[in-house]
Short mmCIF file of C-alpha atoms and ligand atoms in Angstrom, two decimals:
data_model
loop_
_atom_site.label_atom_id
_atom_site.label_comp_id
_atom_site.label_asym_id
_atom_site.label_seq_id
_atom_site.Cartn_x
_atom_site.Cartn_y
_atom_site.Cartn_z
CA UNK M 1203 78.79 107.44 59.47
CA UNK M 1204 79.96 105.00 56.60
CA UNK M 1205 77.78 104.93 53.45
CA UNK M 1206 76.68 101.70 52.24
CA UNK M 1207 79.23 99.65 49.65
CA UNK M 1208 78.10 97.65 48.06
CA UNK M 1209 80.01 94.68 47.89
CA UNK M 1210 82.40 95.79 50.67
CA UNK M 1211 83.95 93.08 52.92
CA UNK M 1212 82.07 93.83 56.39
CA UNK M 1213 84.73 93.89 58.35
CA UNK M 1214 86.50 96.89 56.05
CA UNK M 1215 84.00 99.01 57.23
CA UNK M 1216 84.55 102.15 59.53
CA UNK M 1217 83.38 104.01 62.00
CA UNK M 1218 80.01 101.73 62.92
CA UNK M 1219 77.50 102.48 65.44
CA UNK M 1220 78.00 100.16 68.30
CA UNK M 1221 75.02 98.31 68.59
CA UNK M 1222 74.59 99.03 72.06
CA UNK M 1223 73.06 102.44 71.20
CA UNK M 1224 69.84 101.13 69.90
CA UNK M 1225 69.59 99.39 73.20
CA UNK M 1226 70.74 102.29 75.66
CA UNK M 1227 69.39 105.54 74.56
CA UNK M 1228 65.70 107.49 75.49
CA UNK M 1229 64.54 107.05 71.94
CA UNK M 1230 65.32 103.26 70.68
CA UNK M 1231 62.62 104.04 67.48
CA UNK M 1232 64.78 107.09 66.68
CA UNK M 1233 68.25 105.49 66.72
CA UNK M 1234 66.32 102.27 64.65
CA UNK M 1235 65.49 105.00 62.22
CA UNK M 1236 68.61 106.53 61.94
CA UNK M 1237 70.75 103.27 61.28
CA UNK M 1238 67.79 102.85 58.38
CA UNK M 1239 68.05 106.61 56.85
CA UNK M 1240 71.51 105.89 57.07
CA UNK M 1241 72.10 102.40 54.85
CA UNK M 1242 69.38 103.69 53.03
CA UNK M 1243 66.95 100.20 54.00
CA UNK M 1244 66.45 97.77 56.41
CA UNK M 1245 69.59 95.97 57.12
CA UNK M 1246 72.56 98.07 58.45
CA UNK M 1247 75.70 97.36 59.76
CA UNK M 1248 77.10 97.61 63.21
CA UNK M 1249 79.39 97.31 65.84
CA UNK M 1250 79.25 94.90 67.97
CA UNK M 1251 82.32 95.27 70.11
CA UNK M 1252 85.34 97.19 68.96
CA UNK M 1253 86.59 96.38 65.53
CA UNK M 1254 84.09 93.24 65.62
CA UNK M 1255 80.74 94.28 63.12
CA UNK M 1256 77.80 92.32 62.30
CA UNK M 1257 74.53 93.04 60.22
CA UNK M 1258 71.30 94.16 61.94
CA UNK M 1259 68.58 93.18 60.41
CA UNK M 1260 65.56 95.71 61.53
CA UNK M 1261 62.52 94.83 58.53
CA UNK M 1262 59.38 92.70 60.16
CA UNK M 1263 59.86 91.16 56.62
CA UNK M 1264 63.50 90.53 56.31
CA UNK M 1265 64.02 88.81 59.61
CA UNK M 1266 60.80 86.29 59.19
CA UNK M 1267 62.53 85.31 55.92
CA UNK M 1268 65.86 84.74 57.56
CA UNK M 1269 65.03 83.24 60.05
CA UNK M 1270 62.61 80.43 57.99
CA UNK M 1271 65.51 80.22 55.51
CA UNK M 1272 67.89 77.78 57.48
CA UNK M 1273 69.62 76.31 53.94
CA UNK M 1274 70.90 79.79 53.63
CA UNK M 1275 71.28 80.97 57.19
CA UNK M 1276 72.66 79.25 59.90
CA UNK M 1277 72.45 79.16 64.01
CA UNK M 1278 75.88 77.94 64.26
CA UNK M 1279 78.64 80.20 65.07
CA UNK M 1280 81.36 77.46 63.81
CA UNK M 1281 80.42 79.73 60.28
CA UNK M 1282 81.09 82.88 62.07
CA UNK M 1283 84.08 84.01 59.55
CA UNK M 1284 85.21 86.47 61.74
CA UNK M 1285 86.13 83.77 64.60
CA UNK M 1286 87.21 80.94 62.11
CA UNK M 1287 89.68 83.87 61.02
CA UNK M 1288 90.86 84.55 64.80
CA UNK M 1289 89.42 88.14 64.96
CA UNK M 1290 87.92 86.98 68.12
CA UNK M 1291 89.16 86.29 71.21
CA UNK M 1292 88.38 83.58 73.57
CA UNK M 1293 88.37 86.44 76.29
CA UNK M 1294 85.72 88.56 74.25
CA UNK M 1295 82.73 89.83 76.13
CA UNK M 1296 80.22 88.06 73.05
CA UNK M 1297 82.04 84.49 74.08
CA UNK M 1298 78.77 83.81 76.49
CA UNK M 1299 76.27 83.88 73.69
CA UNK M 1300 78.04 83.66 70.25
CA UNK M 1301 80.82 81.35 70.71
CA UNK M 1302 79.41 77.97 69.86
CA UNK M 1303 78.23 75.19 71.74
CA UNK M 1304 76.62 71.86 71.55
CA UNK M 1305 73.24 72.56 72.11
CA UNK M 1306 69.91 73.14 70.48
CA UNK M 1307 70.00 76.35 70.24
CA UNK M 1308 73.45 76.32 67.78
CA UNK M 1309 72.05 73.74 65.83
CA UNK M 1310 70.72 73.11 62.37
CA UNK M 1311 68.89 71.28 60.92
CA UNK M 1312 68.19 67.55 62.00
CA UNK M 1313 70.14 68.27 64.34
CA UNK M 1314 68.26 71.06 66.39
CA UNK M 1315 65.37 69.76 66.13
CA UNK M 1316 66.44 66.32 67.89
CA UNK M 1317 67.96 69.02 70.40
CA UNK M 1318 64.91 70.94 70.69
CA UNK M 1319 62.15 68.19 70.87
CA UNK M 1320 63.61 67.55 74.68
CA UNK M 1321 62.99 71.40 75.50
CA UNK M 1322 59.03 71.27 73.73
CA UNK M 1323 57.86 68.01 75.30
CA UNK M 1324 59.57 68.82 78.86
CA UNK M 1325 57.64 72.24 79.08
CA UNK M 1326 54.60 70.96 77.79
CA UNK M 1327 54.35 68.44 80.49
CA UNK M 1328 54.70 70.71 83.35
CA UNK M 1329 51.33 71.92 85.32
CA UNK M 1330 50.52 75.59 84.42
CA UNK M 1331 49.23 75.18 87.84
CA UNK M 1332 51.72 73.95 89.94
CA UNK M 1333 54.29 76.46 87.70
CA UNK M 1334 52.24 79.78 89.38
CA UNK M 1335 52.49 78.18 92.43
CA UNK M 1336 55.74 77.15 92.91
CA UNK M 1337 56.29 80.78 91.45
CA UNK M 1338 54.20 82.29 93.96
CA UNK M 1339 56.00 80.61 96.53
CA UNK M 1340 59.50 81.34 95.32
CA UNK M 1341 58.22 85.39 95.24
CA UNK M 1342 57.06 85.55 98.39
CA UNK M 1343 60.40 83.97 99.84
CA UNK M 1344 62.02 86.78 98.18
CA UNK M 1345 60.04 89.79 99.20
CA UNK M 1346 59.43 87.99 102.72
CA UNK M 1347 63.47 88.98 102.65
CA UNK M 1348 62.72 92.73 101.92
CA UNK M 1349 63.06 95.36 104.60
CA UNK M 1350 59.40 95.64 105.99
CA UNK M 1351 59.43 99.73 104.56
CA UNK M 1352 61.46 102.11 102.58
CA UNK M 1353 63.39 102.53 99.77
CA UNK M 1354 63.71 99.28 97.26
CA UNK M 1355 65.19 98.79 94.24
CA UNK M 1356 63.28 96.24 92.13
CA UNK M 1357 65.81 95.26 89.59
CA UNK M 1358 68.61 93.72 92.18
CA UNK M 1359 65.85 93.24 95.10
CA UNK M 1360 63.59 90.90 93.14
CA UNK M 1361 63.48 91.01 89.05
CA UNK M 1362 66.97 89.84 88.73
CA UNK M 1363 66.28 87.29 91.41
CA UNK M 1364 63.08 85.29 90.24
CA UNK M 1365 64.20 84.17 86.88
CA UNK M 1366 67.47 81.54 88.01
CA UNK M 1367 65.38 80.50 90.85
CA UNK M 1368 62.36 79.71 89.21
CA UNK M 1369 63.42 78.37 86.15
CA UNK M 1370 66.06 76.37 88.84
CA UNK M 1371 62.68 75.16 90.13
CA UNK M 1372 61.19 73.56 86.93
CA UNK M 1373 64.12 71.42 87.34
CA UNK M 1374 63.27 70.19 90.76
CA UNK M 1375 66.44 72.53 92.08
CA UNK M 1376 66.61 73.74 95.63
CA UNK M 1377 66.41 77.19 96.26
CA UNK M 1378 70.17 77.20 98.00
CA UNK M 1379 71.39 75.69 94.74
CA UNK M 1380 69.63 78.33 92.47
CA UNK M 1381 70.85 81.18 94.49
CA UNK M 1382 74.28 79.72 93.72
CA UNK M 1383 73.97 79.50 90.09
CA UNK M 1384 72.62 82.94 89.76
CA UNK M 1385 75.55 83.62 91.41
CA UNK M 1386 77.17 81.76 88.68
CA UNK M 1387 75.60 82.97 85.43
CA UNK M 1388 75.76 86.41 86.65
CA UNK M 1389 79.71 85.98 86.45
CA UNK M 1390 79.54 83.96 83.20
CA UNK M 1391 77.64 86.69 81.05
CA UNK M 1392 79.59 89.36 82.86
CA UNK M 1393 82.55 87.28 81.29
CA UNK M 1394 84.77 88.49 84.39
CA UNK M 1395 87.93 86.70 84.75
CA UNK M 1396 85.94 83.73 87.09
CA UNK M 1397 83.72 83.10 84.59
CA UNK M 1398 85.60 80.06 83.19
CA UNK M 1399 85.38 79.13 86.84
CA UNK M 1400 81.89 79.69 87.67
CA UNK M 1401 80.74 77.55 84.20
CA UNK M 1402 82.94 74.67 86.00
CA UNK M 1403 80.85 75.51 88.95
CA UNK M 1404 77.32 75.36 87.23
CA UNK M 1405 78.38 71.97 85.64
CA UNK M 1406 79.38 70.46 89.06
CA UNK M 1407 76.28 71.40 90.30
CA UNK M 1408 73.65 70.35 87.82
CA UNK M 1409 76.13 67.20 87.56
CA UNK M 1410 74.92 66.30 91.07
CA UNK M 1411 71.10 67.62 90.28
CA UNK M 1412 71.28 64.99 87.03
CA UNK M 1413 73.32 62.21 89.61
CA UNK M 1414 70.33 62.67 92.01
CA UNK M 1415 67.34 62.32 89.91
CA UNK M 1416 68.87 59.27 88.50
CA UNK M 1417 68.02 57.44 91.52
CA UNK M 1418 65.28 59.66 92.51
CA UNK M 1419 63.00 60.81 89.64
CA UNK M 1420 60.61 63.34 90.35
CA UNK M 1421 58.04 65.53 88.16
CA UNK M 1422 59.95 67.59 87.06
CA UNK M 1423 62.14 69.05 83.58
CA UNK M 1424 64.91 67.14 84.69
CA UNK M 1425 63.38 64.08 84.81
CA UNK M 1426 61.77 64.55 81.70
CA UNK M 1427 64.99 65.43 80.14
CA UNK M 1428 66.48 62.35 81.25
CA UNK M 1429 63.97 60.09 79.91
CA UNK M 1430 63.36 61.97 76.67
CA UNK M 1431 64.50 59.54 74.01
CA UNK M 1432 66.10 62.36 71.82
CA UNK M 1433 68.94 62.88 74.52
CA UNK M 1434 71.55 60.43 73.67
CA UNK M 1435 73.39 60.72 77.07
CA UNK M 1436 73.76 62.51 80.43
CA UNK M 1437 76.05 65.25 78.73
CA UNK M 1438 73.37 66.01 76.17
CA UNK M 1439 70.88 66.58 79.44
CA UNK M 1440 73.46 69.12 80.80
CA UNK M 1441 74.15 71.21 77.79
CA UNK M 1442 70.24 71.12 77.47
CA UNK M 1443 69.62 72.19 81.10
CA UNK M 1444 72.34 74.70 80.91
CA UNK M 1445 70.71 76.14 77.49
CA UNK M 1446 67.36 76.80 79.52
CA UNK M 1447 68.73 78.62 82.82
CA UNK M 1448 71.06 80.72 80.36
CA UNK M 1449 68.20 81.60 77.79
CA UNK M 1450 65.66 82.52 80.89
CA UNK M 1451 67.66 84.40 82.77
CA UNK M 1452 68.12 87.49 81.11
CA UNK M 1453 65.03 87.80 79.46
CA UNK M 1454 62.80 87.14 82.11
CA UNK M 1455 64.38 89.77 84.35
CA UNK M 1456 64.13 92.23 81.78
CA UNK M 1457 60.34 91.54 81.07
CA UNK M 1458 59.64 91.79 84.55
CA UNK M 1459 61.37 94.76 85.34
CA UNK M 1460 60.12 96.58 82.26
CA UNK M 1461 56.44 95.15 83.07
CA UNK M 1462 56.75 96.95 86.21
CA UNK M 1463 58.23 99.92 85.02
CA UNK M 1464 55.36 100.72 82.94
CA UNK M 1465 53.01 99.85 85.62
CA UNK M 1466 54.46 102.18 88.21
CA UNK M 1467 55.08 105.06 85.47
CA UNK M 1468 52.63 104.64 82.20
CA UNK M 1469 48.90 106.20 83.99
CA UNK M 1470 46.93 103.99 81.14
CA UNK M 1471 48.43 100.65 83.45
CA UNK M 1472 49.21 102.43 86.68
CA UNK M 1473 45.34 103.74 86.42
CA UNK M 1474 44.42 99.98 86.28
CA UNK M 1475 46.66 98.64 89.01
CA UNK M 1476 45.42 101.62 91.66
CA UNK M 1477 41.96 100.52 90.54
CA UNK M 1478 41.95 97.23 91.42
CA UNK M 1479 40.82 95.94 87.87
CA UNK M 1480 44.83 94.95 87.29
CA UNK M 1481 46.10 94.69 83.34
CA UNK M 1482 48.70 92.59 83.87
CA UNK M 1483 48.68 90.73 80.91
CA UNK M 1484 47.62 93.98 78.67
CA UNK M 1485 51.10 95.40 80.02
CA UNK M 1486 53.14 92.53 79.62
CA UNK M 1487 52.15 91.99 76.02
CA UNK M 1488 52.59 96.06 75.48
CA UNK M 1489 56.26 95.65 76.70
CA UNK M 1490 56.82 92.45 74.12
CA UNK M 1491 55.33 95.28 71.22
CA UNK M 1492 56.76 98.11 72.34
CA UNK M 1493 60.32 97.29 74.19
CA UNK M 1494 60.83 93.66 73.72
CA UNK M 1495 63.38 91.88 76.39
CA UNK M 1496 65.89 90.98 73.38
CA UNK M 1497 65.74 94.07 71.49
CA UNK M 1498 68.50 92.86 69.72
CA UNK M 1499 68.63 88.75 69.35
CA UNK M 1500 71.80 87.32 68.22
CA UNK M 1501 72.46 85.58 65.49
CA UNK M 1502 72.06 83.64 61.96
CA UNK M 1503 75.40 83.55 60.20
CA UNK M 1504 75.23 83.59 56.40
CA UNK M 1505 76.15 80.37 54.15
CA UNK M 1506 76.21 81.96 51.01
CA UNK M 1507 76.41 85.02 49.87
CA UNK M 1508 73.21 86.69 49.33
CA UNK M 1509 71.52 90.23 49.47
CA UNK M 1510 69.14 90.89 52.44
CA UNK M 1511 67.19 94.32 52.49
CA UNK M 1512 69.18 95.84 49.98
CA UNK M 1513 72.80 95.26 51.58
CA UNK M 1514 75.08 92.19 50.09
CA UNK M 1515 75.65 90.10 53.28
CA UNK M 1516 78.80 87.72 52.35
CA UNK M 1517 79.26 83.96 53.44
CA UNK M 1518 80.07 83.79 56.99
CA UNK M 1519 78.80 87.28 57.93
CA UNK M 1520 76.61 87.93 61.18
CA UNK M 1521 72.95 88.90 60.88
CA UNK M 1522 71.67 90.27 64.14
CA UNK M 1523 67.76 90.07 64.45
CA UNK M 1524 66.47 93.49 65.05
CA UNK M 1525 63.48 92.26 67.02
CA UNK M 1526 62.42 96.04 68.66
CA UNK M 1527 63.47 97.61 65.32
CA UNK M 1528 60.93 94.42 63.15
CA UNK M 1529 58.21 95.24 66.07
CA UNK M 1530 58.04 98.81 65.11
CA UNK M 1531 58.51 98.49 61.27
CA UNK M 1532 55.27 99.10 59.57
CA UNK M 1533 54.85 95.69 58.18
CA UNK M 1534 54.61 94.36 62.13
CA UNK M 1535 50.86 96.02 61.85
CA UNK M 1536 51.99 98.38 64.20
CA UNK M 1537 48.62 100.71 63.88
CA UNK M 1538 46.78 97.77 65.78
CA UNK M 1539 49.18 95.95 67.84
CA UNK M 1540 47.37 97.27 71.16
CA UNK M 1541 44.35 95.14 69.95
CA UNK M 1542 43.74 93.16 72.99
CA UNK M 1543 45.31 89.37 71.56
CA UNK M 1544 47.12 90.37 68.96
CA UNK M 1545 51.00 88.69 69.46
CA UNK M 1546 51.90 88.76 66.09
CA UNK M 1547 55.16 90.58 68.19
CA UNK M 1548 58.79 88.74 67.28
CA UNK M 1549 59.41 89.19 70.61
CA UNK M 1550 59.84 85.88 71.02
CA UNK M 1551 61.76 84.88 67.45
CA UNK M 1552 59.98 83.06 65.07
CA UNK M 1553 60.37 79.92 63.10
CA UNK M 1554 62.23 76.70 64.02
CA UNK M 1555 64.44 78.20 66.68
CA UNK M 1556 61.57 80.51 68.34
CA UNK M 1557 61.55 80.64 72.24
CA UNK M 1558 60.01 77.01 73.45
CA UNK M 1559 59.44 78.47 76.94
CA UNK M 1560 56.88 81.24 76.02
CA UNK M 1561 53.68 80.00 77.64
CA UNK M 1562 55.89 78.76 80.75
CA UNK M 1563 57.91 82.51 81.04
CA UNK M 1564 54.67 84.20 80.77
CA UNK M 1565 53.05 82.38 83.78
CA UNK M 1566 56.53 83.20 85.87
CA UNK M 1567 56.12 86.59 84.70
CA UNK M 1568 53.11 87.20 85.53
CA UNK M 1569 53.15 85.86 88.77
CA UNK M 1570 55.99 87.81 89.72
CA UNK M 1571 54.66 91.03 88.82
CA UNK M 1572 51.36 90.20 90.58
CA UNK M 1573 52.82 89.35 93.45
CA UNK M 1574 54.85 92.01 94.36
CA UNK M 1575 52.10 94.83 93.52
CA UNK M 1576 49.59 92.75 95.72
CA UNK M 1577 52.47 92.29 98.29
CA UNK M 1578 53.47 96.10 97.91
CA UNK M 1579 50.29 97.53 97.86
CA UNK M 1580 51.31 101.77 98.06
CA UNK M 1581 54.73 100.91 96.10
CA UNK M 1582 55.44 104.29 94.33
CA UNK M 1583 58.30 105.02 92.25
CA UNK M 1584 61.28 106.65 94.09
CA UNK M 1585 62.63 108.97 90.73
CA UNK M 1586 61.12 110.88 88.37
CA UNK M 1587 60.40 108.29 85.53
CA UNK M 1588 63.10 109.88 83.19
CA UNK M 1589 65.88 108.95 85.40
CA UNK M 1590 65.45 105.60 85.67
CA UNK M 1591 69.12 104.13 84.32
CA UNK M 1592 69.54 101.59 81.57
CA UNK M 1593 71.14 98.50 81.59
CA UNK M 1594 74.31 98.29 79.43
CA UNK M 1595 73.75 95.61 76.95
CA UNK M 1596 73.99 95.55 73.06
CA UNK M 1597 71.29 93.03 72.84
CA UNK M 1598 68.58 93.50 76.23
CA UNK M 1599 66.69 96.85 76.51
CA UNK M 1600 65.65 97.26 80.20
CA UNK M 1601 66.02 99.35 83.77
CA UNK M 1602 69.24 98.60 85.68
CA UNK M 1603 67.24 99.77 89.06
CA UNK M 1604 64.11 100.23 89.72
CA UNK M 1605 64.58 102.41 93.00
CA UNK M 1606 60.60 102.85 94.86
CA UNK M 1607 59.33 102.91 97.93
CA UNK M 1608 56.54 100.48 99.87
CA UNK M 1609 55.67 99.13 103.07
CA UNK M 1610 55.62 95.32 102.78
CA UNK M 1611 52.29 93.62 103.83
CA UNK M 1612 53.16 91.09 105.94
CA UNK M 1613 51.17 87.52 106.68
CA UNK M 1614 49.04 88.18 103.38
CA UNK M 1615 48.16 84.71 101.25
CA UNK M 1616 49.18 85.65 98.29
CA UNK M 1617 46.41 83.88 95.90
CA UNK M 1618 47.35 81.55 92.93
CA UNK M 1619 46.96 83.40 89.98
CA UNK M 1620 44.82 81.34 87.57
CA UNK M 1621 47.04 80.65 84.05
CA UNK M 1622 45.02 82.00 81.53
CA UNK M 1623 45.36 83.24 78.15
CA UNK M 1624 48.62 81.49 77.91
CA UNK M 1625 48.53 80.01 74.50
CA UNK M 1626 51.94 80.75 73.00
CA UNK M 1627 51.24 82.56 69.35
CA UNK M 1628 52.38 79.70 66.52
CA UNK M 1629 55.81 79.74 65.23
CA UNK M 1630 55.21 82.02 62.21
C1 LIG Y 3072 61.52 80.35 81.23
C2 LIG Y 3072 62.23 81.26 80.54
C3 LIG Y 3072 62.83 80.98 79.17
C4 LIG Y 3072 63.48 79.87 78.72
C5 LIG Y 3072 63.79 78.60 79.51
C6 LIG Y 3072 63.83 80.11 77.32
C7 LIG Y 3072 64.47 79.21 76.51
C8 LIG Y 3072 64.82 79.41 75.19
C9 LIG Y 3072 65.56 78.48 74.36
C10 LIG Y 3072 66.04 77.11 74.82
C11 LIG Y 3072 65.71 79.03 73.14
C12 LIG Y 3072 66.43 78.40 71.93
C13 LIG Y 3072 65.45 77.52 71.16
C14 LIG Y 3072 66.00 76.92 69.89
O1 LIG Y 3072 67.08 77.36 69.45
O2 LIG Y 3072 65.34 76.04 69.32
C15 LIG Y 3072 65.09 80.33 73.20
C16 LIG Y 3072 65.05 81.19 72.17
C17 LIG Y 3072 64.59 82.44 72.29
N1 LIG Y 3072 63.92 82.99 73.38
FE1 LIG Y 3072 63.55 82.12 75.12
N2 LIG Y 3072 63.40 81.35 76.97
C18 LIG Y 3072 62.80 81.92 78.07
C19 LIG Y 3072 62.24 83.15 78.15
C20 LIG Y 3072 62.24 84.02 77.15
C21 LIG Y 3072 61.69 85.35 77.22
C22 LIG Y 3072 61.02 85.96 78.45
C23 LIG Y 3072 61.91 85.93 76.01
C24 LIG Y 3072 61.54 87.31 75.57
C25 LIG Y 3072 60.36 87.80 75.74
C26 LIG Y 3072 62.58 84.98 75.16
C27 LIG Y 3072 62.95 85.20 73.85
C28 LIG Y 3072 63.60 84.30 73.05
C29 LIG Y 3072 64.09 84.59 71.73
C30 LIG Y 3072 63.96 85.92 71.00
C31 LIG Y 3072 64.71 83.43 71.25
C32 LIG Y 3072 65.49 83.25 69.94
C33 LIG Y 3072 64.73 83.21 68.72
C34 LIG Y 3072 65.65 83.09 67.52
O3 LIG Y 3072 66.87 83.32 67.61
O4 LIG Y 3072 65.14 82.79 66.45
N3 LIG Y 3072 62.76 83.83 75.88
N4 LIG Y 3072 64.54 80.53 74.44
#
């Protein structure tokens, strides 16, 4: 391990641990820990991908005062030095999410928030009502598909299927089409050698979807996208729709899956679901505290330099937001984040560019994990808890299967779950 030097060039520095150990061992706190013993504070560097390093930021105080600071920190990879420089590849594996686009969510400034405003009003708009439903709906297709007994797994069976095709939904999206673009995105973050393809594909797709709604507008987020009077033209609506199915994707699958993790292995939740008196919500927030679906959220690249937790970050660095690491650091109040209410998590971000979908996501999460348990209703884990695998990724913490068994109840009304308690937490 490389002492801190002060002053050092970033990229000079040797022997970093990759980030994707934070994200794929037993003990994330312990590895967190480490990386802080070791740069002697709360900002360490890391590896990202060979010979490519970046900052992670891990101090609940640190990364609120990044992230508020946008004249000194910036969303938009076009200040990455490291790619200005040609250090990065067009074919490497953090092209999906750092590599910069036009969209709200690489914006700055007046910018972003003309970007964002689309995102805000469209969600806000939408039913909570008719969103559990449709939700409902779309999770009973799927498990109407599983075999009617034996052994599941609920990562690739269900988890990673209800985020594309419900978030495909919002935008009035048919279910054929959505099982297409997961087929898609799934390429496109795997950055396989189709994934220039399968973006190409996605276009085409929500081209028609945009082409359609034109002449027949319906209540939906693509209609509202079309008429919002901050999107300047039908490319602007793309790069916006394209933004949302990218962003819910991932994280939706993971909260899910780790949501029902907990609930099939942790006996305070599991003692709650076999008792009928179901904590849904009390696990879903305990997963946002505890193992939050972007452990590790990329990125604000510095526009001066400056000194963050100790460490001198130089002009056109990366900072990665330690969001697990923050949740955990004393500051975050960790000695009463199980308070019942209490979502003073980052889980989300925080500040100008914090998640617009969280009141939305938590009503598809929700639904989807209460559907399936009432749908599965003796589902038991298939492995001891221990062996459940991870999923390989430097910046999501979650279970790449979820192998149990069940016997599917069949012809059961699945009822509406009612949306409560889903006032997203203010952008702090
Ligand atoms: C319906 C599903 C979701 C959609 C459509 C969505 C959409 C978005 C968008 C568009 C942004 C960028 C906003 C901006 O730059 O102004 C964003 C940011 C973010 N979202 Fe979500 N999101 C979803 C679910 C989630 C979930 C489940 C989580 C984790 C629990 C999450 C965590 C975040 C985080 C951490 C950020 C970045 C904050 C930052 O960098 O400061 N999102 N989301």
């Amino acid at each position: 391990m490389t002492t801190p030097k002060t002053g050092c060039p970033l990229e000079k520095l040797n022997d970093l641990t990759p980030l994707s150990a934070t994200t794929t061992c037993p003990d994330p706190a312990a590895a967190y820990q480490r990386l802080w013993t070791d740069w002697g504070g709360p900002v360490a560097a890391v590896e990202l991908e060979p010979g490519i390093p970046a900052w992670l930021v891990m101090g609940y105080r640190e990364l609120r005062a990044v992230v508020r600071n946008e004249q000194h920190y910036s969303r938009n990879s076009k200040n990455w030095r490291l790619l200005a420089d040609g250090h990065i590849g067009a074919d490497s594996g953090l092209a999906p999410i750092m590599f910069p686009r036009d969209n709200a969510y690489f914006s700055d400034g007046a910018t972003h928030r003309r970007l964002r405003a689309p995102l805000v009003d469209g969600l806000a708009r939408i039913s909570e009502h008719r969103v559990a439903r449709d939700v409902g709906e779309t999770c009973d297709r799927l498990i109407d598909r599983l075999p009617a007994d034996g052994q599941l797994d609920l990562v690739a069976q269900y988890a990673a299927q209800v985020p594309m095709l419900t978030v495909a939904g919002l935008f009035g999206i048919a279910p054929d089409l959505g099982d297409r673009l997961q087929t898609c995105v799934i390429a496109l973050f795997g950055s396989g050698e189709d994934s220039a393809e399968r973006f190409h594909e996605m276009e085409t797709i929500l081209t028609g979807v945009i082409n359609e709604h034109h002449t027949a507008p319906a209540e939906d987020l693509t209609t509202a996208f079309l008429h919002h009077p901050c999107h300047r033209d039908d490319g602007e609506v793309l790069a916006s729709m394209l933004l949302m199915l990218g962003a819910g994707w991932e994280t939706l699958q993971v909260w899910i899956a780790q949501t029902l993790r907990i609930m099939l292995t942790d006996p305070r939740f599991d003692g709650k679901v076999r008792g009928g008196h179901l904590g849904i919500d009390d696990a879903l927030d305990h997963v946002l505290w505890a193992d939050p679906p972007m452990a590790n959220q990329p990125t604000r690249w510095a526009l001066t330099d400056t000194v963050v937790g100790g460490q001198r970050i130089a002009r056109g660095d990366a900072l990665i937001l330690g969001l697990a690491a923050a949740n955990n650091d004393r500051w975050a109040g960790a000695h009463d984040r199980h308070d019942p209410g209490n979502r003073a998590h980052l889980a989300f971000g925080v500040g100008p560019h914090a998640c617009p979908a969280q009141r939305t996501s938590r009503i598809i999460a929700r639904t989807a994990v209460e559907t399936i348990l009432h749908r599965l209703p003796d589902v038991r884990l298939a492995v001891p808890a221990t062996e459940i695998p991870l999923h390989p990724s430097p910046w999501t913490r979650g279970p790449a299967r979820l192998p149990v068994t069940a016997t599917r109840a069949l012809g059961q009304a699945t009822p509406v779950p009612s949306p409560r308690s889903t006032e997203a937490p203010p952008n702090r």
